[in-house]
GROMACS .gro file of N, CA and C in nm:
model
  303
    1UNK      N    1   0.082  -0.119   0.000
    1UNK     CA    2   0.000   0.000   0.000
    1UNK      C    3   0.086   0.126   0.000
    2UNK      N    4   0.177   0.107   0.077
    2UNK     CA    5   0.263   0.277   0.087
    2UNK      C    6   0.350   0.289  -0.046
    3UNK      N    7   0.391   0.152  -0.090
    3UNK     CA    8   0.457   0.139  -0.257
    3UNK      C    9   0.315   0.212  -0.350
    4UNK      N   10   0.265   0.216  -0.353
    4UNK     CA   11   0.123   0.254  -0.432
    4UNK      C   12   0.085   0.412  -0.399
    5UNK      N   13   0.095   0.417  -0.258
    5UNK     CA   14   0.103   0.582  -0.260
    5UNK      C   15   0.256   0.657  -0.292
    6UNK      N   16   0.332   0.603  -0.281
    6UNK     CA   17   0.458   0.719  -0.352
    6UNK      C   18   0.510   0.690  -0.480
    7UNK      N   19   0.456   0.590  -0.562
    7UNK     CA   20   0.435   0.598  -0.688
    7UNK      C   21   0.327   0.723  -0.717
    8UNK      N   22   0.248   0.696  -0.670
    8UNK     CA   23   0.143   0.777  -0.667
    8UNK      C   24   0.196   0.950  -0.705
    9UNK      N   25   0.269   0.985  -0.563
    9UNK     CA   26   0.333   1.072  -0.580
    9UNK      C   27   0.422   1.143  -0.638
   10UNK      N   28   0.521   1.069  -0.654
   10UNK     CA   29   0.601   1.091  -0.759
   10UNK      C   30   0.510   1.100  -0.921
   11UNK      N   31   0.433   1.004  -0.973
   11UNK     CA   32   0.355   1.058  -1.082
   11UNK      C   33   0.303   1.234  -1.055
   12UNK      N   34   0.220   1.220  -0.973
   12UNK     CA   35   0.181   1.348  -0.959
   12UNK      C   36   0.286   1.508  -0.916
   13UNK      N   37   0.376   1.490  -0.888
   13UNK     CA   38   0.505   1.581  -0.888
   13UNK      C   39   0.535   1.593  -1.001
   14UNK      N   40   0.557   1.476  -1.082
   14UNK     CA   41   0.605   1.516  -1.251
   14UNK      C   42   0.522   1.565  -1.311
   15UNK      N   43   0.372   1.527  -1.309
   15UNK     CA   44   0.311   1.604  -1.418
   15UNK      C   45   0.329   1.753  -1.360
   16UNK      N   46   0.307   1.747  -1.231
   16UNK     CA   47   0.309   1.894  -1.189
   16UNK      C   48   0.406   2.017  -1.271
   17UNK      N   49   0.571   1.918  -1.261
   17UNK     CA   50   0.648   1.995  -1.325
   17UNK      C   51   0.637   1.990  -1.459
   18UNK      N   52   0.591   1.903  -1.560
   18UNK     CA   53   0.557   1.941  -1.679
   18UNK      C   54   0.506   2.017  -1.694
   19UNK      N   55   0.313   2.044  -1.602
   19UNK     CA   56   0.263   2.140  -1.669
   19UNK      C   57   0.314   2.256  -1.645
   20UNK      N   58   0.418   2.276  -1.539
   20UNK     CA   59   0.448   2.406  -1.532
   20UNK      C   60   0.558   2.473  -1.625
   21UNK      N   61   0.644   2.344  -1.699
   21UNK     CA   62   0.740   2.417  -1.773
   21UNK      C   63   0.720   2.405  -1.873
   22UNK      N   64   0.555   2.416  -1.956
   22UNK     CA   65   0.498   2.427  -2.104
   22UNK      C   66   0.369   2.541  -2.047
   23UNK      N   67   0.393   2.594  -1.899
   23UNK     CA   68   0.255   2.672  -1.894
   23UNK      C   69   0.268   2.793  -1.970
   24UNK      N   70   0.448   2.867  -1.984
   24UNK     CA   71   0.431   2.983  -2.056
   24UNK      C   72   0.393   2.997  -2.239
   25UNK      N   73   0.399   2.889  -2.294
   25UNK     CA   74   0.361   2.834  -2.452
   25UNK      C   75   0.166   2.858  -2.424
   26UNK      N   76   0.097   2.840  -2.308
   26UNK     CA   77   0.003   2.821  -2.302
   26UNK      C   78  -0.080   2.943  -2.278
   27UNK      N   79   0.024   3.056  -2.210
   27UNK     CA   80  -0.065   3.198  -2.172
   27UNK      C   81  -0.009   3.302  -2.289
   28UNK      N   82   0.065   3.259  -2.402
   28UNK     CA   83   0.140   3.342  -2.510
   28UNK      C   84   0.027   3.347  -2.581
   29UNK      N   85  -0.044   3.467  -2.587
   29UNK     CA   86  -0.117   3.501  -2.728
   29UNK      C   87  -0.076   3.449  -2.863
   30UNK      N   88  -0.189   3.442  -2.931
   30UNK     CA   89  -0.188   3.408  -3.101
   30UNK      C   90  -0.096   3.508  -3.164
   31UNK      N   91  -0.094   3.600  -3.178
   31UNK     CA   92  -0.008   3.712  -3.245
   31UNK      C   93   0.126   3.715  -3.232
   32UNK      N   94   0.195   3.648  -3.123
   32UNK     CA   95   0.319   3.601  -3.100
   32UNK      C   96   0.413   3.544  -3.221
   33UNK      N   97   0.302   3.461  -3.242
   33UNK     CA   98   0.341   3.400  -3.374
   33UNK      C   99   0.366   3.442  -3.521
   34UNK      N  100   0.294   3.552  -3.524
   34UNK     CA  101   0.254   3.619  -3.643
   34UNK      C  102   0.396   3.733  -3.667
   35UNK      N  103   0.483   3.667  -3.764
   35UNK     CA  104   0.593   3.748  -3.772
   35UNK      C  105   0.627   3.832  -3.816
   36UNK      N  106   0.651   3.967  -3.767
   36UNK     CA  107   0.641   4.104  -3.900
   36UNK      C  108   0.714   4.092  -4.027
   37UNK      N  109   0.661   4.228  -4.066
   37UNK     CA  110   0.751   4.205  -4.245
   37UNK      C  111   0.894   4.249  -4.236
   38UNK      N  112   1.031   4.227  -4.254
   38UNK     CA  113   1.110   4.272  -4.267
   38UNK      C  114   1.179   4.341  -4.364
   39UNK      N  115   1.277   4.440  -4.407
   39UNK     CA  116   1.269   4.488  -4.489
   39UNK      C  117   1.329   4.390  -4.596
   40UNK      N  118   1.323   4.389  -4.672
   40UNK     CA  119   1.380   4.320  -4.811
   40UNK      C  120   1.557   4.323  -4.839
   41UNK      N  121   1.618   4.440  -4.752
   41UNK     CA  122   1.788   4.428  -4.727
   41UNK      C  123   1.815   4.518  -4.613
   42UNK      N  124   1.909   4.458  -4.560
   42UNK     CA  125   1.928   4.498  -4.423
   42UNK      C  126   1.950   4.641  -4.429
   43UNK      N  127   1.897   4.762  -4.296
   43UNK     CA  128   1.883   4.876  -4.281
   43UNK      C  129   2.014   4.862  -4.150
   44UNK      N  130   2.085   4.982  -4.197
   44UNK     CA  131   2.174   5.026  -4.075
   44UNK      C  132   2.087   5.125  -3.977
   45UNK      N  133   2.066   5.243  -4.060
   45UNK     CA  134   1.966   5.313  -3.944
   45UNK      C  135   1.847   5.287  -3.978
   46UNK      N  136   1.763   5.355  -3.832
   46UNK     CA  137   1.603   5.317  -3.852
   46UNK      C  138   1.566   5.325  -3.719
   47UNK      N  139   1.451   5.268  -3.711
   47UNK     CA  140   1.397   5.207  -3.594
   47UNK      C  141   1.449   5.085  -3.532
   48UNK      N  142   1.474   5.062  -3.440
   48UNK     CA  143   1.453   4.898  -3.347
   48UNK      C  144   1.337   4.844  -3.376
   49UNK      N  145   1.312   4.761  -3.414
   49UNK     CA  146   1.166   4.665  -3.434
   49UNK      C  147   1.239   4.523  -3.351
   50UNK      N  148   1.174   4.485  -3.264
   50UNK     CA  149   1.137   4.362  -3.184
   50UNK      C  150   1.043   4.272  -3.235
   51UNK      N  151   1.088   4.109  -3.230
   51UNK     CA  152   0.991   4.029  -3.264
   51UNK      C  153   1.030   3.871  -3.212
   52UNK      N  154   0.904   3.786  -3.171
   52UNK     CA  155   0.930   3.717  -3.083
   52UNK      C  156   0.927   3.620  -3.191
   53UNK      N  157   1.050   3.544  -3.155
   53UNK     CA  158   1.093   3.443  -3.246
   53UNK      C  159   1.072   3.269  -3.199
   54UNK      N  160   0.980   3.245  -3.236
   54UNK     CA  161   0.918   3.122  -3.156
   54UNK      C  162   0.966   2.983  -3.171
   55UNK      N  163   1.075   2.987  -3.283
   55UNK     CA  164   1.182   2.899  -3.297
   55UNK      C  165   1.308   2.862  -3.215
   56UNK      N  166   1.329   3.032  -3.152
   56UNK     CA  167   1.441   3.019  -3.027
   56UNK      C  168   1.378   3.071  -2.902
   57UNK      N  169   1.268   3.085  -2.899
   57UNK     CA  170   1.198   3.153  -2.767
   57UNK      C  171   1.272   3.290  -2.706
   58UNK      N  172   1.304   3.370  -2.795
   58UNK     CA  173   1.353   3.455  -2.775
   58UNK      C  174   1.330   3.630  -2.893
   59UNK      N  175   1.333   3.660  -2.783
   59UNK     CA  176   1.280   3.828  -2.882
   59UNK      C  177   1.429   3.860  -2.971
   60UNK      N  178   1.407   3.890  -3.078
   60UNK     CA  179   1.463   3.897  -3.182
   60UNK      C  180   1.479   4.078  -3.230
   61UNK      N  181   1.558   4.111  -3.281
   61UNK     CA  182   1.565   4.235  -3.309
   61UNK      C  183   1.585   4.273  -3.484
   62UNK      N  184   1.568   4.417  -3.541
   62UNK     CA  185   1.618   4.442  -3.622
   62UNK      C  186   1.597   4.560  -3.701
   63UNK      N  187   1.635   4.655  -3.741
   63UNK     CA  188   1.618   4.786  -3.812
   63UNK      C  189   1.531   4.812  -3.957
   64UNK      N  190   1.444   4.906  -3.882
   64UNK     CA  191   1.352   4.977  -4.011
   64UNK      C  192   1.320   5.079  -4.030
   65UNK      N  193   1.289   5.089  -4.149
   65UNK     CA  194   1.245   5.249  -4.175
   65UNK      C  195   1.066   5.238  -4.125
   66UNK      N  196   1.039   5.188  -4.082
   66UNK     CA  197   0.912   5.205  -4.019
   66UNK      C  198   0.895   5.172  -3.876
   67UNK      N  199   0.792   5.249  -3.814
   67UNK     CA  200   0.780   5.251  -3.673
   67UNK      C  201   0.745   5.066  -3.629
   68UNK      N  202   0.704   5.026  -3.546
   68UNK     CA  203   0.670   4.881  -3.489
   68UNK      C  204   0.598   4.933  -3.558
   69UNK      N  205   0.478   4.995  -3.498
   69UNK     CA  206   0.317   5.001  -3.499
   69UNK      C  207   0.262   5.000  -3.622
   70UNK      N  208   0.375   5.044  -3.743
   70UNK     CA  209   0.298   5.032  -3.833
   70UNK      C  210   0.357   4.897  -3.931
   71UNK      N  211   0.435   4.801  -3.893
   71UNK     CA  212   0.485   4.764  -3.906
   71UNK      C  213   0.373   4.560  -3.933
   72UNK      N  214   0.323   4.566  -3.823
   72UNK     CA  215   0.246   4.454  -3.843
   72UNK      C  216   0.257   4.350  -3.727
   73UNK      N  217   0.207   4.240  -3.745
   73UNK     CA  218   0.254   4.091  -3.642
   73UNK      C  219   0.338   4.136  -3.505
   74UNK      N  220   0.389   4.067  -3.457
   74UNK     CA  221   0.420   4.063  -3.334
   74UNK      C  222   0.561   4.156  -3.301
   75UNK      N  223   0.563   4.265  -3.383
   75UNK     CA  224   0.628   4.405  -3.388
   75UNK      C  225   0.626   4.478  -3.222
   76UNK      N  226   0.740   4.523  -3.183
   76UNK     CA  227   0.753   4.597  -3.042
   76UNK      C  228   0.839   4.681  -3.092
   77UNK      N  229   0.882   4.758  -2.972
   77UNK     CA  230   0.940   4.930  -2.994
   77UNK      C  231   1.047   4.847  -2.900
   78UNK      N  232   1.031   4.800  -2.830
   78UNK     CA  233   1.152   4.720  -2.741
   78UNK      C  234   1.135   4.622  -2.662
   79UNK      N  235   1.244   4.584  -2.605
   79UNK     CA  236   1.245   4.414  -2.595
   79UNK      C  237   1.187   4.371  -2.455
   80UNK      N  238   1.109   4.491  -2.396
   80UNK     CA  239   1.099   4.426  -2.250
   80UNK      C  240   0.947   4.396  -2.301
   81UNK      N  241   0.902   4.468  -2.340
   81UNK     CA  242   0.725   4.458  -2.375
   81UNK      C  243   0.693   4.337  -2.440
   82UNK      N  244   0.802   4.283  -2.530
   82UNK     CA  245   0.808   4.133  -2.592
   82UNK      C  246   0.843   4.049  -2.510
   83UNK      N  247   0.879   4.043  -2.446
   83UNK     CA  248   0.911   3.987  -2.360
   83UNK      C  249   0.800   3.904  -2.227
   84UNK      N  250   0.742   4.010  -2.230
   84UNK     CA  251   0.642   4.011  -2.142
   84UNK      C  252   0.521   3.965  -2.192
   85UNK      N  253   0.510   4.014  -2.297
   85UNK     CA  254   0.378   3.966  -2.326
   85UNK      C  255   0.396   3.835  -2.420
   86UNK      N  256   0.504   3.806  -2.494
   86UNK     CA  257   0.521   3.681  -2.513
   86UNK      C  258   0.584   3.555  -2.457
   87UNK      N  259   0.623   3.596  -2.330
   87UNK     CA  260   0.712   3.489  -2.240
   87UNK      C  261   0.812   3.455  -2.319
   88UNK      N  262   0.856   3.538  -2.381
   88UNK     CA  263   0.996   3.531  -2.400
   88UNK      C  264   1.098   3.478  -2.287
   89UNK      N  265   1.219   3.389  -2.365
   89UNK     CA  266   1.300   3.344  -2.242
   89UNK      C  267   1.432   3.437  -2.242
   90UNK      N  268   1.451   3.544  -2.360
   90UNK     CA  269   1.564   3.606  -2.339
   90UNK      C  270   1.547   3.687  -2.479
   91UNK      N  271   1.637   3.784  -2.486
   91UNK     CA  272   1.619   3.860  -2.598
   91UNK      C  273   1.754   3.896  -2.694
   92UNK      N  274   1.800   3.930  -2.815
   92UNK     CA  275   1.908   3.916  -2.873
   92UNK      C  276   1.880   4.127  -2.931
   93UNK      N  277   1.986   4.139  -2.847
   93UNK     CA  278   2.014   4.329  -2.884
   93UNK      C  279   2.037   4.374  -3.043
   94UNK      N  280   1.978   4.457  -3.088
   94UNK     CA  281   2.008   4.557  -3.209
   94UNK      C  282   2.159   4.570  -3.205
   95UNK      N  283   2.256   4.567  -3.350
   95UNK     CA  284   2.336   4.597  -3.383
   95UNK      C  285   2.355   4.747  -3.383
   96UNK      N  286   2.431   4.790  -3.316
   96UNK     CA  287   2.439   4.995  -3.327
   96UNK      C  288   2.409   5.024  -3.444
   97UNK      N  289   2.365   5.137  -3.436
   97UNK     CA  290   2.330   5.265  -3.560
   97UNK      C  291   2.497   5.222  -3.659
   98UNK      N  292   2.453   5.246  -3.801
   98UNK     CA  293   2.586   5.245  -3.862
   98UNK      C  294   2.666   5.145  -3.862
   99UNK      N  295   2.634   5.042  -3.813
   99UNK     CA  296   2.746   4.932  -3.849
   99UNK      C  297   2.668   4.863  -3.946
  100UNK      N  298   2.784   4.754  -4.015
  100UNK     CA  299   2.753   4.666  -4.112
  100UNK      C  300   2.693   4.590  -4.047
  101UNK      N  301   2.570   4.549  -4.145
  101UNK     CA  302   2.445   4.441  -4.167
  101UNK      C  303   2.522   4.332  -4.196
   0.00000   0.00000   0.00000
């Protein structure tokens, strides 16, 4: 009987920790996914545009001549707001103004 309850337990501890380390995939909005347009060749100056990259779980960066907002899909002005609202696990910084693409 006590072999039967800490099997028991132990099952129920693991799922516990499963569901908790797929719960942030589960509270990430649809739009997360939805990846903005980028420009067609890399921009030195511009804007910062943020975008959550759901391949590396991580907010992604990159320069445009257009604002986020008008920009489309899962577009940010910066990386904490992506972050947040997509459970992002980490974020990859903009290359400075003026350097090579």
């Amino acid at each position: 009987m006590n072999r039967a309850i800490a099997v028991l337990c132990v099952v129920a501890v693991m799922a516990t920790i499963f569901m908790k380390a797929d719960s942030g995939t589960n509270r990430r909005p649809a739009f997360c996914n939805v990846i903005p347009t980028k420009p067609s060749t890399p921009v030195r100056y511009g804007y910062q545009v943020y975008y959550f990259d759901k391949k590396d779980l991580k907010c992604k960066c990159f320069r445009s001549t257009r604002y986020s907002g008008d920009i489309g899909g899962n577009a940010f002005h910066n990386f904490k707001p992506c972050m947040r609202t997509c459970s992002a696990n980490g974020f990859f910084a903009c290359p400075r103004r003026g350097l090579k693409v």
